Structure formats: structure tokens, C-alpha cells
Amino acid sequence: MKRKAVVLLSGGLDSTTVLAIAKDQDFEPYALSFRYGQRHEVELAAAQRVVAAAGVARHVVCDIDLRVFGGSALTADVDVPKHGTADEISGDEIPITYVPARNTVFLSFALAYAEVVGSTDIFIGVNALDYSGYPDCRPEFIAAYEEMANLATRAGVEGNSLKIHTPLIDLTKAQTVEIGQRLGVDYSLTSSCYDPDAEGRPCGHCDSCLLRLKGFAEAGLSDPLTYQESGA
């Protein structure tokens, strides 16, 4: 019998690759997505497309409204920063697209979901190389959260230690794309943009778009998405 795993799935490039990795490692995936008031809610339609193509045991979409706090360009009426190239993305300061405590919140839901379905494995697509500098994507955060999770749950107390899998954390975006290519991921189903237009087309200039485009270019591949005319 396959081991169950909860996979955090945004519908973006990274989380879709992680879903493929979990399946390749012979886990039975239970996907978990969030409608949290994000301006780029089109990613949820992408998550649904990914799930339909990949096949998962169950896909849950949780509704939590982080707009009540705001504090981010993704959850408040704040412009999403745009750049000309990925080289202009600064790693020296945390950008306004950071959603306060988002991964802490998401992992808490994943932890509850895992306990309910009888899983001790959670997969998340955090990355500490080609990323925007979010503090909740770092290895030390994941390690601390995993320790906390094993103190805070019945499963952990009873000796069924929970493992948070971060298969992309030390990879470049190009390496992530290459893995996805090898595993047969259809990236045309995904959505990564922080500021898509009404038709869902990516802008080509936000941090997420630029890092994605950089990854495909460095991997020697073409991004299958159609960008806005002003974008890539």
C-alpha cells in the first residue's frame, strides 16, 4: 500500500513539480490548495487543471481570507512590483509580495489534513535559491516547523514522526524545470504570475514571472505559457 502524502499545491511551477516528485516517490498524494484572498486567484484554476491531469486521491481547497490583515501586494490594494529582468530582483530586502506568515498558516492546515488522512508526510515547494527572499522559504524555518509539528500533534506524540519534504529547496529554477520535464509535467497547465490579466495571462515582469522565465531559459526550454503583450 502506498504511503499517503499531503502536497501543498498552488497551481504554480514549483508546487506542480513537487506533486510530480511525490508521485514519482510512490506516495499517494492528497492535494491542498488555498483561496486566501490572493489577487492572482487564477492559480486555483491552474491547481484544478494540474490535479485533473495528475490524478490525486483528494483535492481540498481551503477558504481563509488573509485580506483581513493585508500587508502584502498579493492581499491588499498595493501595486505588484515589476522589473525588466530577473537580475533586478533584490535579495537584500523582503519584498512587498511577501504574505505575512503565509507558509506558517498553510503548513498548519497541511498538518491537520495529514493527521486526518493518516499521513506523516507533507510536501511543499519552497526554494531558497531562485526565490524572492521570503523568510518562510528557508531551510531553518522548515526545520523549526517540523520540530514544532512533532510536539504539537497526536501523531508526533505517539511516535509517528511527521516529515516535511522540501525537494526543491536547494535547486535553481532551471533544475526544477528540468526535473519536471523528466517527470512529464505539463507546465502549460500552471500559473505563476502575481498580477495576471483578466484572461489569466501572466504579466512577464513580476518576480515570479521573471524567475520562471529565467528557469526555462537556463534549462534551454521555452515556457509554454502565453504572456501579455507587454511581457515576455
CSV table of C-alpha atoms in Angstrom, one decimal:
chain,number,residue,atom,x,y,z
A,1,MET,CA,0.0,0.0,0.0
A,2,LYS,CA,1.3,3.4,-0.9
A,3,ARG,CA,2.1,5.9,1.8
A,4,LYS,CA,-0.1,9.0,1.9
A,5,ALA,CA,1.3,12.5,1.5
A,6,VAL,CA,-0.3,15.9,1.7
A,7,VAL,CA,1.0,18.1,-1.1
A,8,LEU,CA,0.6,21.9,-0.9
A,9,LEU,CA,-0.5,22.8,-4.4
A,10,SER,CA,-0.8,26.4,-5.5
A,11,GLY,CA,-1.0,25.6,-9.2
A,12,GLY,CA,2.4,27.2,-9.9
A,13,LEU,CA,5.5,25.7,-11.4
A,14,ASP,CA,7.2,24.7,-8.1
A,15,SER,CA,4.2,23.1,-6.4
A,16,THR,CA,3.2,21.2,-9.6
A,17,THR,CA,6.8,19.9,-9.8
A,18,VAL,CA,6.6,18.8,-6.2
A,19,LEU,CA,3.4,16.9,-6.8
A,20,ALA,CA,5.1,15.0,-9.6
A,21,ILE,CA,8.1,14.3,-7.3
A,22,ALA,CA,5.8,12.9,-4.6
A,23,LYS,CA,4.1,10.6,-7.1
A,24,ASP,CA,7.5,9.6,-8.5
A,25,GLN,CA,8.5,8.6,-5.0
A,26,ASP,CA,5.4,6.4,-4.9
A,27,PHE,CA,3.3,8.4,-2.5
A,28,GLU,CA,-0.4,8.7,-2.8
A,29,PRO,CA,-0.9,12.5,-3.0
A,30,TYR,CA,-3.6,14.4,-1.2
A,31,ALA,CA,-3.5,17.9,-2.6
A,32,LEU,CA,-4.2,21.0,-0.6
A,33,SER,CA,-4.8,24.5,-2.0
A,34,PHE,CA,-5.9,27.8,-0.6
A,35,ARG,CA,-8.3,30.6,-1.6
A,36,TYR,CA,-6.8,33.2,0.8
A,37,GLY,CA,-7.9,36.4,-0.9
A,38,GLN,CA,-4.9,36.4,-3.3
A,39,ARG,CA,-5.2,38.8,-6.3
A,40,HIS,CA,-3.9,36.0,-8.5
A,41,GLU,CA,-6.8,33.6,-7.7
A,42,VAL,CA,-6.4,32.2,-11.3
A,43,GLU,CA,-3.8,29.9,-9.7
A,44,LEU,CA,-6.6,27.9,-8.2
A,45,ALA,CA,-8.0,27.1,-11.7
A,46,ALA,CA,-4.5,26.0,-12.6
A,47,ALA,CA,-4.4,23.8,-9.5
A,48,GLN,CA,-7.6,22.2,-10.6
A,49,ARG,CA,-6.1,21.5,-14.1
A,50,VAL,CA,-3.0,20.1,-12.6
A,51,VAL,CA,-5.0,17.8,-10.3
A,52,ALA,CA,-7.2,16.6,-13.1
A,53,ALA,CA,-4.1,15.7,-15.2
A,54,ALA,CA,-2.0,14.2,-12.5
A,55,GLY,CA,-4.7,12.3,-10.6
A,56,VAL,CA,-4.7,12.6,-6.8
A,57,ALA,CA,-6.6,10.8,-4.0
A,58,ARG,CA,-8.3,14.0,-3.0
A,59,HIS,CA,-8.0,17.7,-3.6
A,60,VAL,CA,-9.1,20.1,-0.8
A,61,VAL,CA,-9.4,23.9,-1.4
A,62,CYS,CA,-9.5,25.8,1.9
A,63,ASP,CA,-11.0,29.3,2.2
A,64,ILE,CA,-9.1,31.6,4.5
A,65,ASP,CA,-9.2,35.4,4.0
A,66,LEU,CA,-5.8,36.9,4.6
A,67,ARG,CA,-7.1,40.2,3.2
A,68,VAL,CA,-8.4,41.0,6.7
A,69,PHE,CA,-4.8,41.7,7.6
A,70,GLY,CA,-3.4,42.8,4.2
A,71,GLY,CA,0.2,43.8,4.4
A,72,SER,CA,1.1,42.3,1.0
A,73,ALA,CA,0.7,43.3,-2.6
A,74,LEU,CA,-1.0,39.9,-3.0
A,75,THR,CA,-3.7,40.6,-0.4
A,76,ALA,CA,-4.1,44.3,-0.4
A,77,ASP,CA,-4.6,47.3,-2.8
A,78,VAL,CA,-0.8,47.6,-3.3
A,79,ASP,CA,0.9,47.5,-6.7
A,80,VAL,CA,2.9,44.4,-7.5
A,81,PRO,CA,6.5,45.4,-8.2
A,82,LYS,CA,7.6,44.9,-11.8
A,83,HIS,CA,11.2,44.6,-13.2
A,84,GLY,CA,12.9,44.4,-16.6
A,85,THR,CA,14.9,41.4,-15.8
A,86,ALA,CA,15.5,38.8,-13.0
A,87,ASP,CA,18.8,40.4,-12.2
A,88,GLU,CA,16.9,43.4,-10.9
A,89,ILE,CA,15.2,41.3,-8.2
A,90,SER,CA,16.9,42.2,-4.9
A,91,GLY,CA,17.6,39.6,-2.3
A,92,ASP,CA,18.6,42.3,0.2
A,93,GLU,CA,15.1,43.0,1.5
A,94,ILE,CA,11.9,41.2,1.8
A,95,PRO,CA,9.6,42.3,-1.0
A,96,ILE,CA,6.0,43.6,-0.6
A,97,THR,CA,4.7,40.4,-2.3
A,98,TYR,CA,5.6,38.5,0.9
A,99,VAL,CA,2.4,37.5,2.6
A,100,PRO,CA,2.9,37.6,6.4
A,101,ALA,CA,3.2,34.1,7.9
A,102,ARG,CA,1.6,32.5,4.8
A,103,ASN,CA,3.6,29.3,4.8
A,104,THR,CA,3.2,29.0,8.6
A,105,VAL,CA,-0.6,29.2,8.1
A,106,PHE,CA,-0.6,26.8,5.1
A,107,LEU,CA,1.6,24.2,6.9
A,108,SER,CA,-0.7,24.3,9.9
A,109,PHE,CA,-3.6,23.4,7.7
A,110,ALA,CA,-1.5,20.7,6.0
A,111,LEU,CA,-0.6,19.3,9.4
A,112,ALA,CA,-4.3,19.0,10.3
A,113,TYR,CA,-5.1,17.4,7.0
A,114,ALA,CA,-2.2,14.9,7.3
A,115,GLU,CA,-3.4,13.8,10.7
A,116,VAL,CA,-7.0,13.3,9.4
A,117,VAL,CA,-5.9,11.2,6.4
A,118,GLY,CA,-3.3,9.3,8.3
A,119,SER,CA,-0.2,10.7,6.7
A,120,THR,CA,3.2,11.6,8.2
A,121,ASP,CA,4.5,13.3,5.1
A,122,ILE,CA,3.9,16.8,3.8
A,123,PHE,CA,5.4,18.1,0.6
A,124,ILE,CA,5.9,21.9,0.0
A,125,GLY,CA,7.7,23.6,-2.9
A,126,VAL,CA,9.7,26.2,-1.0
A,127,ASN,CA,13.0,27.3,-2.5
A,128,ALA,CA,15.9,29.2,-1.1
A,129,LEU,CA,17.9,29.9,-4.3
A,130,ASP,CA,15.9,31.3,-7.2
A,131,TYR,CA,13.3,33.0,-5.0
A,132,SER,CA,12.2,36.4,-3.9
A,133,GLY,CA,13.7,36.4,-0.4
A,134,TYR,CA,10.7,35.2,1.7
A,135,PRO,CA,11.7,34.2,5.2
A,136,ASP,CA,9.3,31.3,5.3
A,137,CYS,CA,11.1,29.6,2.4
A,138,ARG,CA,14.4,29.0,4.3
A,139,PRO,CA,15.6,25.6,5.5
A,140,GLU,CA,15.8,26.8,9.1
A,141,PHE,CA,12.2,27.7,9.1
A,142,ILE,CA,11.2,24.3,7.7
A,143,ALA,CA,13.4,22.5,10.3
A,144,ALA,CA,11.9,24.6,13.2
A,145,TYR,CA,8.3,24.0,11.9
A,146,GLU,CA,8.9,20.2,11.6
A,147,GLU,CA,10.2,20.1,15.2
A,148,MET,CA,7.1,22.1,16.4
A,149,ALA,CA,4.8,19.8,14.4
A,150,ASN,CA,6.1,16.7,16.1
A,151,LEU,CA,5.5,18.3,19.5
A,152,ALA,CA,2.0,19.6,18.7
A,153,THR,CA,0.2,16.6,17.2
A,154,ARG,CA,-1.2,13.3,18.4
A,155,ALA,CA,0.8,11.5,15.7
A,156,GLY,CA,4.0,13.1,16.8
A,157,VAL,CA,3.4,12.3,20.5
A,158,GLU,CA,2.6,8.7,19.6
A,159,GLY,CA,5.8,8.3,17.8
A,160,ASN,CA,4.6,8.7,14.2
A,161,SER,CA,7.1,11.5,13.3
A,162,LEU,CA,6.0,13.9,10.7
A,163,LYS,CA,8.3,14.8,7.8
A,164,ILE,CA,8.2,18.0,5.8
A,165,HIS,CA,9.6,17.3,2.4
A,166,THR,CA,11.2,20.2,0.5
A,167,PRO,CA,12.7,18.6,-2.6
A,168,LEU,CA,13.3,22.0,-4.4
A,169,ILE,CA,14.8,23.9,-1.5
A,170,ASP,CA,18.4,23.8,-2.8
A,171,LEU,CA,17.6,23.8,-6.5
A,172,THR,CA,17.7,26.6,-9.1
A,173,LYS,CA,14.6,27.2,-11.1
A,174,ALA,CA,16.3,25.7,-14.1
A,175,GLN,CA,16.9,22.5,-12.2
A,176,THR,CA,13.3,22.4,-11.1
A,177,VAL,CA,12.1,22.8,-14.7
A,178,GLU,CA,14.5,20.0,-15.8
A,179,ILE,CA,13.1,17.6,-13.1
A,180,GLY,CA,9.6,18.5,-14.1
A,181,GLN,CA,10.4,17.9,-17.8
A,182,ARG,CA,11.9,14.5,-16.9
A,183,LEU,CA,8.8,13.6,-14.9
A,184,GLY,CA,6.4,14.6,-17.7
A,185,VAL,CA,5.0,17.8,-16.0
A,186,ASP,CA,2.8,19.8,-18.4
A,187,TYR,CA,3.7,23.3,-17.4
A,188,SER,CA,1.1,24.8,-19.8
A,189,LEU,CA,-1.4,23.9,-17.1
A,190,THR,CA,0.3,26.0,-14.4
A,191,SER,CA,0.1,29.7,-13.4
A,192,SER,CA,2.8,31.5,-11.6
A,193,CYS,CA,2.1,35.2,-12.1
A,194,TYR,CA,1.3,37.6,-9.2
A,195,ASP,CA,-0.5,40.0,-11.5
A,196,PRO,CA,-2.2,38.2,-14.4
A,197,ASP,CA,-4.7,40.0,-16.6
A,198,ALA,CA,-8.5,39.3,-16.8
A,199,GLU,CA,-7.8,36.4,-19.2
A,200,GLY,CA,-5.2,34.8,-16.8
A,201,ARG,CA,-2.2,35.7,-18.9
A,202,PRO,CA,1.0,36.3,-16.9
A,203,CYS,CA,2.5,39.8,-16.9
A,204,GLY,CA,6.1,38.7,-17.6
A,205,HIS,CA,7.6,41.3,-15.2
A,206,CYS,CA,6.7,40.4,-11.6
A,207,ASP,CA,9.3,38.5,-9.5
A,208,SER,CA,7.5,35.2,-10.1
A,209,CYS,CA,7.3,35.6,-13.8
A,210,LEU,CA,10.9,36.6,-14.2
A,211,LEU,CA,12.2,33.8,-12.1
A,212,ARG,CA,10.1,31.3,-14.0
A,213,LEU,CA,11.3,32.7,-17.4
A,214,LYS,CA,14.8,32.6,-16.2
A,215,GLY,CA,14.4,29.0,-15.2
A,216,PHE,CA,13.1,27.9,-18.6
A,217,ALA,CA,15.8,29.9,-20.4
A,218,GLU,CA,18.6,28.4,-18.3
A,219,ALA,CA,17.2,24.9,-18.9
A,220,GLY,CA,17.2,25.6,-22.6
A,221,LEU,CA,13.4,25.3,-22.9
A,222,SER,CA,10.5,27.5,-23.8
A,223,ASP,CA,7.9,28.5,-21.3
A,224,PRO,CA,4.6,27.1,-22.8
A,225,LEU,CA,2.5,30.0,-21.3
A,226,THR,CA,1.4,32.9,-23.4
A,227,TYR,CA,2.4,36.2,-21.8
A,228,GLN,CA,0.8,39.6,-22.0
A,229,GLU,CA,2.0,41.7,-25.0
A,230,SER,CA,3.9,44.0,-22.6
A,231,GLY,CA,5.6,40.9,-21.0
A,232,ALA,CA,7.9,38.2,-22.3
